[in-house]
Amino acid sequence: IRGVILMLHEYTVDPDSLASFNELWQALEQFGVSHGRLLVECPKSWWKKVKQNLNDVERRLPPMAYKQMEERFSRLKEQRKLIRRRNLQFDGNLPFPQALAAEHQSRPFRAVIQLDPSEGSAVPVLSKYDLHDGNILWKVPRSLAVPKTAKHLCEAVAPLLKISSDFLLIDPYFASRPEAYRSIPAMLRTAMGDDRPLSRIEIHTGTKGTESFIRDKFRAVQAPHLPTGLQIRIFQWEQREGGERLHDRYLLTDRGGVSSSYGWDCGDDGVTTEISLLDDATFIRQKGHYQEPGGPFHLVRKFTIQT
């Protein structure tokens, strides 16, 4: 998964390292969108291999320690921190990480994590001693200044869009000038690349724009650049009396989310916005804000635009 600007970096872990090093389990908890690190299943039987290794060590671990290992294993799987690559090139006849040399050549990994790193590997390898922010391959940025063009906004969030099935754009100012949001078609096309279906496409905005105004502008500006048959749900919210202000701008998915300090509309040359990864707590809280009913905002109207 690539873009001119990368906020999410892909790693993989030698499955034989997981059963034999507790420190590596702790490192795995630092994967996920909120951390800027994605874990690729290599090989495709990664989960099965790890589970087999866990079972192999059961006899030599105290019951409580083994239970903790299994709990971490289950938590990692439930949190959907792992991603799969289509047409993964993995040579099972070669040792890890040499088995990934061809895959790394075509779609580079940030690094491979291994218990006993091999010398002379074509793939960058991290040991347990390298998993700290002092290592350039482990440290990843949490925010980036991005030019406010459709191209750059889309490229900045493309790695997130390509692994997600939900698309929730939060921008209070979309309703007042939908024509400025030329980034939306680019982001949706990226999210639906390789025939990936989206289960939710929603735009959450304010009330400074009528339904007919938003429909007309969207059909004129965004719809011509989108495939036919998309169902895009529009939600218009307002602040409750004495309640939280409708101000922040986000892109929320089923995997995680990012904020955009200056919105998702396209601006003049030289204008930038700060795009930042959301921590898990903020992501969960913000996604809950836009579920009806019971959130901090009052839903004024909702409608669907079909392309």
GROMACS .gro file of C-alpha atoms in nm:
model
  307
    1ILE     CA    1   0.000   0.000   0.000
    2ARG     CA    2   0.172   0.314  -0.117
    3GLY     CA    3   0.119   0.683  -0.153
    4VAL     CA    4   0.338   0.986  -0.200
    5ILE     CA    5   0.279   1.056   0.168
    6LEU     CA    6   0.264   0.753   0.394
    7MET     CA    7   0.111   0.762   0.740
    8LEU     CA    8   0.072   0.385   0.773
    9HIS     CA    9   0.370   0.155   0.736
   10GLU     CA   10   0.361  -0.219   0.677
   11TYR     CA   11   0.559  -0.476   0.871
   12THR     CA   12   0.549  -0.850   0.907
   13VAL     CA   13   0.659  -1.082   1.185
   14ASP     CA   14   0.826  -1.420   1.160
   15PRO     CA   15   0.556  -1.644   1.315
   16ASP     CA   16   0.825  -1.860   1.474
   17SER     CA   17   0.930  -1.559   1.682
   18LEU     CA   18   0.595  -1.517   1.852
   19ALA     CA   19   0.580  -1.834   2.053
   20SER     CA   20   0.931  -1.801   2.186
   21PHE     CA   21   0.959  -1.436   2.284
   22ASN     CA   22   0.717  -1.260   2.513
   23GLU     CA   23   0.868  -0.923   2.423
   24LEU     CA   24   0.745  -0.964   2.069
   25TRP     CA   25   0.389  -1.006   2.192
   26GLN     CA   26   0.424  -0.674   2.370
   27ALA     CA   27   0.548  -0.517   2.048
   28LEU     CA   28   0.246  -0.647   1.859
   29GLU     CA   29   0.023  -0.438   2.082
   30GLN     CA   30   0.185  -0.136   1.918
   31PHE     CA   31   0.036  -0.226   1.581
   32GLY     CA   32  -0.283  -0.085   1.434
   33VAL     CA   33  -0.392   0.232   1.256
   34SER     CA   34  -0.360   0.443   1.571
   35HIS     CA   35   0.010   0.353   1.593
   36GLY     CA   36   0.084   0.402   1.223
   37ARG     CA   37   0.191   0.039   1.185
   38LEU     CA   38   0.010  -0.238   0.999
   39LEU     CA   39   0.095  -0.605   1.036
   40VAL     CA   40   0.082  -0.812   0.717
   41GLU     CA   41  -0.001  -1.183   0.735
   42CYS     CA   42   0.303  -1.359   0.588
   43PRO     CA   43   0.256  -1.635   0.493
   44LYS     CA   44  -0.120  -1.657   0.442
   45SER     CA   45  -0.128  -1.932   0.705
   46TRP     CA   46   0.023  -1.692   0.962
   47TRP     CA   47  -0.254  -1.731   1.221
   48LYS     CA   48  -0.246  -2.109   1.194
   49LYS     CA   49   0.132  -2.116   1.229
   50VAL     CA   50   0.127  -1.892   1.538
   51LYS     CA   51  -0.146  -2.101   1.699
   52GLN     CA   52   0.053  -2.418   1.639
   53ASN     CA   53   0.358  -2.260   1.797
   54LEU     CA   54   0.157  -2.154   2.101
   55ASN     CA   55   0.032  -2.507   2.145
   56ASP     CA   56   0.386  -2.641   2.113
   57VAL     CA   57   0.507  -2.436   2.410
   58GLU     CA   58   0.212  -2.522   2.634
   59ARG     CA   59   0.401  -2.799   2.808
   60ARG     CA   60   0.689  -2.575   2.915
   61LEU     CA   61   0.492  -2.269   3.027
   62PRO     CA   62   0.314  -2.224   3.359
   63PRO     CA   63  -0.066  -2.235   3.307
   64MET     CA   64  -0.113  -1.865   3.383
   65ALA     CA   65   0.162  -1.759   3.141
   66TYR     CA   66   0.015  -1.969   2.863
   67LYS     CA   67  -0.331  -1.828   2.929
   68GLN     CA   68  -0.192  -1.474   2.898
   69MET     CA   69  -0.033  -1.565   2.565
   70GLU     CA   70  -0.360  -1.699   2.432
   71GLU     CA   71  -0.544  -1.387   2.550
   72ARG     CA   72  -0.301  -1.165   2.362
   73PHE     CA   73  -0.341  -1.382   2.056
   74SER     CA   74  -0.720  -1.351   2.069
   75ARG     CA   75  -0.709  -0.976   2.134
   76LEU     CA   76  -0.483  -0.917   1.837
   77LYS     CA   77  -0.717  -1.111   1.610
   78GLU     CA   78  -1.030  -0.935   1.741
   79GLN     CA   79  -0.876  -0.592   1.691
   80ARG     CA   80  -0.820  -0.665   1.322
   81LYS     CA   81  -0.465  -0.537   1.334
   82LEU     CA   82  -0.354  -0.776   1.063
   83ILE     CA   83  -0.405  -0.716   0.694
   84ARG     CA   84  -0.372  -0.941   0.391
   85ARG     CA   85  -0.204  -0.863   0.062
   86ARG     CA   86  -0.350  -0.998  -0.257
   87ASN     CA   87  -0.123  -1.227  -0.460
   88LEU     CA   88   0.138  -1.240  -0.184
   89GLN     CA   89   0.474  -1.374  -0.305
   90PHE     CA   90   0.610  -1.607  -0.038
   91ASP     CA   91   0.858  -1.886  -0.115
   92GLY     CA   92   0.795  -2.153   0.147
   93ASN     CA   93   1.115  -2.335   0.047
   94LEU     CA   94   1.330  -2.052   0.179
   95PRO     CA   95   1.386  -1.942   0.539
   96PHE     CA   96   1.220  -1.630   0.677
   97PRO     CA   97   1.276  -1.349   0.570
   98GLN     CA   98   1.444  -1.460   0.246
   99ALA     CA   99   1.108  -1.610   0.153
  100LEU     CA  100   0.977  -1.253   0.124
  101ALA     CA  101   1.249  -1.116  -0.105
  102ALA     CA  102   1.034  -1.108  -0.420
  103GLU     CA  103   0.736  -0.959  -0.234
  104HIS     CA  104   0.955  -0.692  -0.076
  105GLN     CA  105   1.096  -0.603  -0.416
  106SER     CA  106   0.751  -0.532  -0.560
  107ARG     CA  107   0.575  -0.402  -0.246
  108PRO     CA  108   0.833  -0.303   0.015
  109PHE     CA  109   0.785  -0.370   0.384
  110ARG     CA  110   0.900  -0.113   0.634
  111ALA     CA  111   1.074  -0.402   0.812
  112VAL     CA  112   1.043  -0.764   0.922
  113ILE     CA  113   1.052  -0.856   1.290
  114GLN     CA  114   1.243  -1.172   1.371
  115LEU     CA  115   1.372  -1.346   1.681
  116ASP     CA  116   1.716  -1.420   1.537
  117PRO     CA  117   1.773  -1.180   1.246
  118SER     CA  118   1.945  -1.327   0.944
  119GLU     CA  119   2.256  -1.154   0.816
  120GLY     CA  120   2.262  -1.030   0.460
  121SER     CA  121   1.885  -1.026   0.421
  122ALA     CA  122   1.741  -0.826   0.131
  123VAL     CA  123   1.455  -0.726   0.362
  124PRO     CA  124   1.520  -0.486   0.654
  125VAL     CA  125   1.502  -0.686   0.977
  126LEU     CA  126   1.434  -0.571   1.333
  127SER     CA  127   1.517  -0.772   1.643
  128LYS     CA  128   1.348  -0.738   1.981
  129TYR     CA  129   1.612  -0.480   2.075
  130ASP     CA  130   1.514  -0.255   1.783
  131LEU     CA  131   1.149  -0.201   1.872
  132HIS     CA  132   1.175   0.153   2.009
  133ASP     CA  133   1.136   0.503   1.868
  134GLY     CA  134   1.510   0.549   1.853
  135ASN     CA  135   1.512   0.314   1.554
  136ILE     CA  136   1.421   0.487   1.229
  137LEU     CA  137   1.244   0.178   1.094
  138TRP     CA  138   1.021   0.149   1.401
  139LYS     CA  139   0.945   0.517   1.461
  140VAL     CA  140   0.660   0.644   1.244
  141PRO     CA  141   0.505   0.992   1.219
  142ARG     CA  142   0.160   1.046   1.369
  143SER     CA  143   0.082   1.364   1.175
  144LEU     CA  144   0.172   1.521   0.843
  145ALA     CA  145   0.120   1.858   0.675
  146VAL     CA  146  -0.063   1.784   0.350
  147PRO     CA  147  -0.141   2.023   0.060
  148LYS     CA  148  -0.515   2.074   0.027
  149THR     CA  149  -0.554   1.929  -0.320
  150ALA     CA  150  -0.771   1.631  -0.408
  151LYS     CA  151  -0.461   1.437  -0.511
  152HIS     CA  152  -0.260   1.499  -0.195
  153LEU     CA  153  -0.549   1.454   0.047
  154CYS     CA  154  -0.633   1.123  -0.117
  155GLU     CA  155  -0.273   1.001  -0.120
  156ALA     CA  156  -0.230   1.083   0.249
  157VAL     CA  157  -0.521   0.860   0.355
  158ALA     CA  158  -0.497   0.597   0.078
  159PRO     CA  159  -0.329   0.332   0.297
  160LEU     CA  160  -0.620   0.357   0.542
  161LEU     CA  161  -0.888   0.358   0.271
  162LYS     CA  162  -0.743   0.050   0.102
  163ILE     CA  163  -0.793  -0.169   0.409
  164SER     CA  164  -1.133  -0.032   0.517
  165SER     CA  165  -1.496  -0.107   0.439
  166ASP     CA  166  -1.650   0.197   0.617
  167PHE     CA  167  -1.615   0.555   0.490
  168LEU     CA  168  -1.743   0.826   0.726
  169LEU     CA  169  -1.637   1.178   0.636
  170ILE     CA  170  -1.699   1.431   0.914
  171ASP     CA  171  -1.687   1.796   0.811
  172PRO     CA  172  -1.936   2.055   0.943
  173TYR     CA  173  -1.868   2.288   0.650
  174PHE     CA  174  -1.944   2.046   0.366
  175ALA     CA  175  -2.312   2.147   0.370
  176SER     CA  176  -2.239   2.512   0.293
  177ARG     CA  177  -2.014   2.449  -0.008
  178PRO     CA  178  -2.015   2.089  -0.133
  179GLU     CA  179  -1.849   2.195  -0.459
  180ALA     CA  180  -1.519   2.256  -0.273
  181TYR     CA  181  -1.491   1.892  -0.167
  182ARG     CA  182  -1.336   1.752  -0.483
  183SER     CA  183  -1.133   1.517  -0.266
  184ILE     CA  184  -1.439   1.298  -0.200
  185PRO     CA  185  -1.454   1.122  -0.541
  186ALA     CA  186  -1.079   1.058  -0.533
  187MET     CA  187  -1.099   0.906  -0.185
  188LEU     CA  188  -1.401   0.691  -0.267
  189ARG     CA  189  -1.242   0.557  -0.586
  190THR     CA  190  -0.931   0.467  -0.387
  191ALA     CA  191  -1.138   0.293  -0.120
  192MET     CA  192  -1.319   0.089  -0.384
  193GLY     CA  193  -1.010  -0.006  -0.584
  194ASP     CA  194  -0.964  -0.372  -0.682
  195ASP     CA  195  -1.343  -0.412  -0.668
  196ARG     CA  196  -1.358  -0.372  -0.289
  197PRO     CA  197  -1.714  -0.298  -0.178
  198LEU     CA  198  -1.783  -0.035   0.086
  199SER     CA  199  -2.044  -0.126   0.345
  200ARG     CA  200  -2.100   0.236   0.457
  201ILE     CA  201  -2.053   0.566   0.276
  202GLU     CA  202  -2.158   0.858   0.493
  203ILE     CA  203  -2.096   1.232   0.506
  204HIS     CA  204  -2.172   1.401   0.839
  205THR     CA  205  -2.201   1.778   0.823
  206GLY     CA  206  -2.375   2.089   0.956
  207THR     CA  207  -2.701   2.255   0.860
  208LYS     CA  208  -2.587   2.554   0.651
  209GLY     CA  209  -2.718   2.409   0.327
  210THR     CA  210  -3.056   2.266   0.232
  211GLU     CA  211  -3.108   1.913   0.108
  212SER     CA  212  -3.183   2.031  -0.247
  213PHE     CA  213  -2.875   2.256  -0.247
  214ILE     CA  214  -2.647   1.971  -0.138
  215ARG     CA  215  -2.802   1.729  -0.388
  216ASP     CA  216  -2.763   1.970  -0.679
  217LYS     CA  217  -2.401   2.055  -0.598
  218PHE     CA  218  -2.305   1.692  -0.538
  219ARG     CA  219  -2.459   1.574  -0.864
  220ALA     CA  220  -2.282   1.851  -1.053
  221VAL     CA  221  -1.936   1.822  -0.894
  222GLN     CA  222  -1.879   1.481  -0.733
  223ALA     CA  223  -2.119   1.239  -0.904
  224PRO     CA  224  -1.964   1.261  -1.255
  225HIS     CA  225  -1.639   1.124  -1.110
  226LEU     CA  226  -1.798   0.831  -0.925
  227PRO     CA  227  -1.930   0.494  -1.044
  228THR     CA  228  -2.306   0.468  -1.082
  229GLY     CA  229  -2.516   0.303  -0.816
  230LEU     CA  230  -2.339   0.430  -0.504
  231GLN     CA  231  -2.560   0.507  -0.204
  232ILE     CA  232  -2.413   0.805  -0.017
  233ARG     CA  233  -2.591   0.892   0.305
  234ILE     CA  234  -2.585   1.255   0.418
  235PHE     CA  235  -2.641   1.343   0.786
  236GLN     CA  236  -2.693   1.705   0.894
  237TRP     CA  237  -2.631   1.776   1.262
  238GLU     CA  238  -2.655   2.077   1.488
  239GLN     CA  239  -2.517   2.160   1.830
  240ARG     CA  240  -2.742   2.088   2.126
  241GLU     CA  241  -2.806   2.380   2.357
  242GLY     CA  242  -2.510   2.403   2.592
  243GLY     CA  243  -2.356   2.099   2.426
  244GLU     CA  244  -2.041   2.015   2.238
  245ARG     CA  245  -1.959   2.228   1.935
  246LEU     CA  246  -1.978   2.070   1.589
  247HIS     CA  247  -1.636   2.169   1.461
  248ASP     CA  248  -1.379   1.891   1.419
  249ARG     CA  249  -1.308   1.722   1.085
  250TYR     CA  250  -1.240   1.348   1.061
  251LEU     CA  251  -1.224   1.049   0.831
  252LEU     CA  252  -1.345   0.744   1.023
  253THR     CA  253  -1.341   0.384   0.901
  254ASP     CA  254  -1.388   0.040   1.053
  255ARG     CA  255  -1.010   0.017   1.106
  256GLY     CA  256  -0.935   0.355   1.261
  257GLY     CA  257  -0.943   0.722   1.179
  258VAL     CA  258  -0.760   1.047   1.112
  259SER     CA  259  -0.833   1.412   1.176
  260SER     CA  260  -0.782   1.702   0.936
  261SER     CA  261  -0.717   2.031   1.112
  262TYR     CA  262  -0.829   2.243   0.818
  263GLY     CA  263  -1.097   2.021   0.667
  264TRP     CA  264  -1.138   1.797   0.364
  265ASP     CA  265  -1.218   2.067   0.108
  266CYS     CA  266  -0.965   2.168  -0.155
  267GLY     CA  267  -0.790   2.500  -0.102
  268ASP     CA  268  -0.573   2.750  -0.284
  269ASP     CA  269  -0.216   2.670  -0.386
  270GLY     CA  270   0.013   2.654  -0.086
  271VAL     CA  271  -0.265   2.585   0.167
  272THR     CA  272  -0.206   2.278   0.384
  273THR     CA  273  -0.389   2.085   0.652
  274GLU     CA  274  -0.248   1.876   0.935
  275ILE     CA  275  -0.366   1.516   0.908
  276SER     CA  276  -0.318   1.318   1.229
  277LEU     CA  277  -0.380   0.960   1.336
  278LEU     CA  278  -0.645   0.923   1.604
  279ASP     CA  279  -0.565   0.724   1.915
  280ASP     CA  280  -0.800   0.434   1.981
  281ALA     CA  281  -1.001   0.610   2.252
  282THR     CA  282  -1.061   0.921   2.039
  283PHE     CA  283  -1.156   0.711   1.737
  284ILE     CA  284  -1.413   0.510   1.933
  285ARG     CA  285  -1.555   0.823   2.097
  286GLN     CA  286  -1.585   1.021   1.774
  287LYS     CA  287  -1.742   0.735   1.581
  288GLY     CA  288  -1.997   0.706   1.858
  289HIS     CA  289  -2.082   1.076   1.829
  290TYR     CA  290  -2.235   1.022   1.487
  291GLN     CA  291  -2.453   0.722   1.567
  292GLU     CA  292  -2.814   0.808   1.630
  293PRO     CA  293  -2.970   0.847   1.880
  294GLY     CA  294  -2.802   0.955   2.201
  295GLY     CA  295  -2.495   1.135   2.067
  296PRO     CA  296  -2.386   1.486   2.164
  297PHE     CA  297  -2.537   1.641   1.850
  298HIS     CA  298  -2.897   1.675   1.731
  299LEU     CA  299  -2.978   1.515   1.395
  300VAL     CA  300  -3.175   1.764   1.185
  301ARG     CA  301  -3.212   1.560   0.867
  302LYS     CA  302  -3.069   1.269   0.674
  303PHE     CA  303  -3.106   1.170   0.312
  304THR     CA  304  -2.940   0.953   0.049
  305ILE     CA  305  -2.778   1.055  -0.277
  306GLN     CA  306  -2.749   0.786  -0.543
  307THR     CA  307  -2.492   0.831  -0.816
   0.00000   0.00000   0.00000
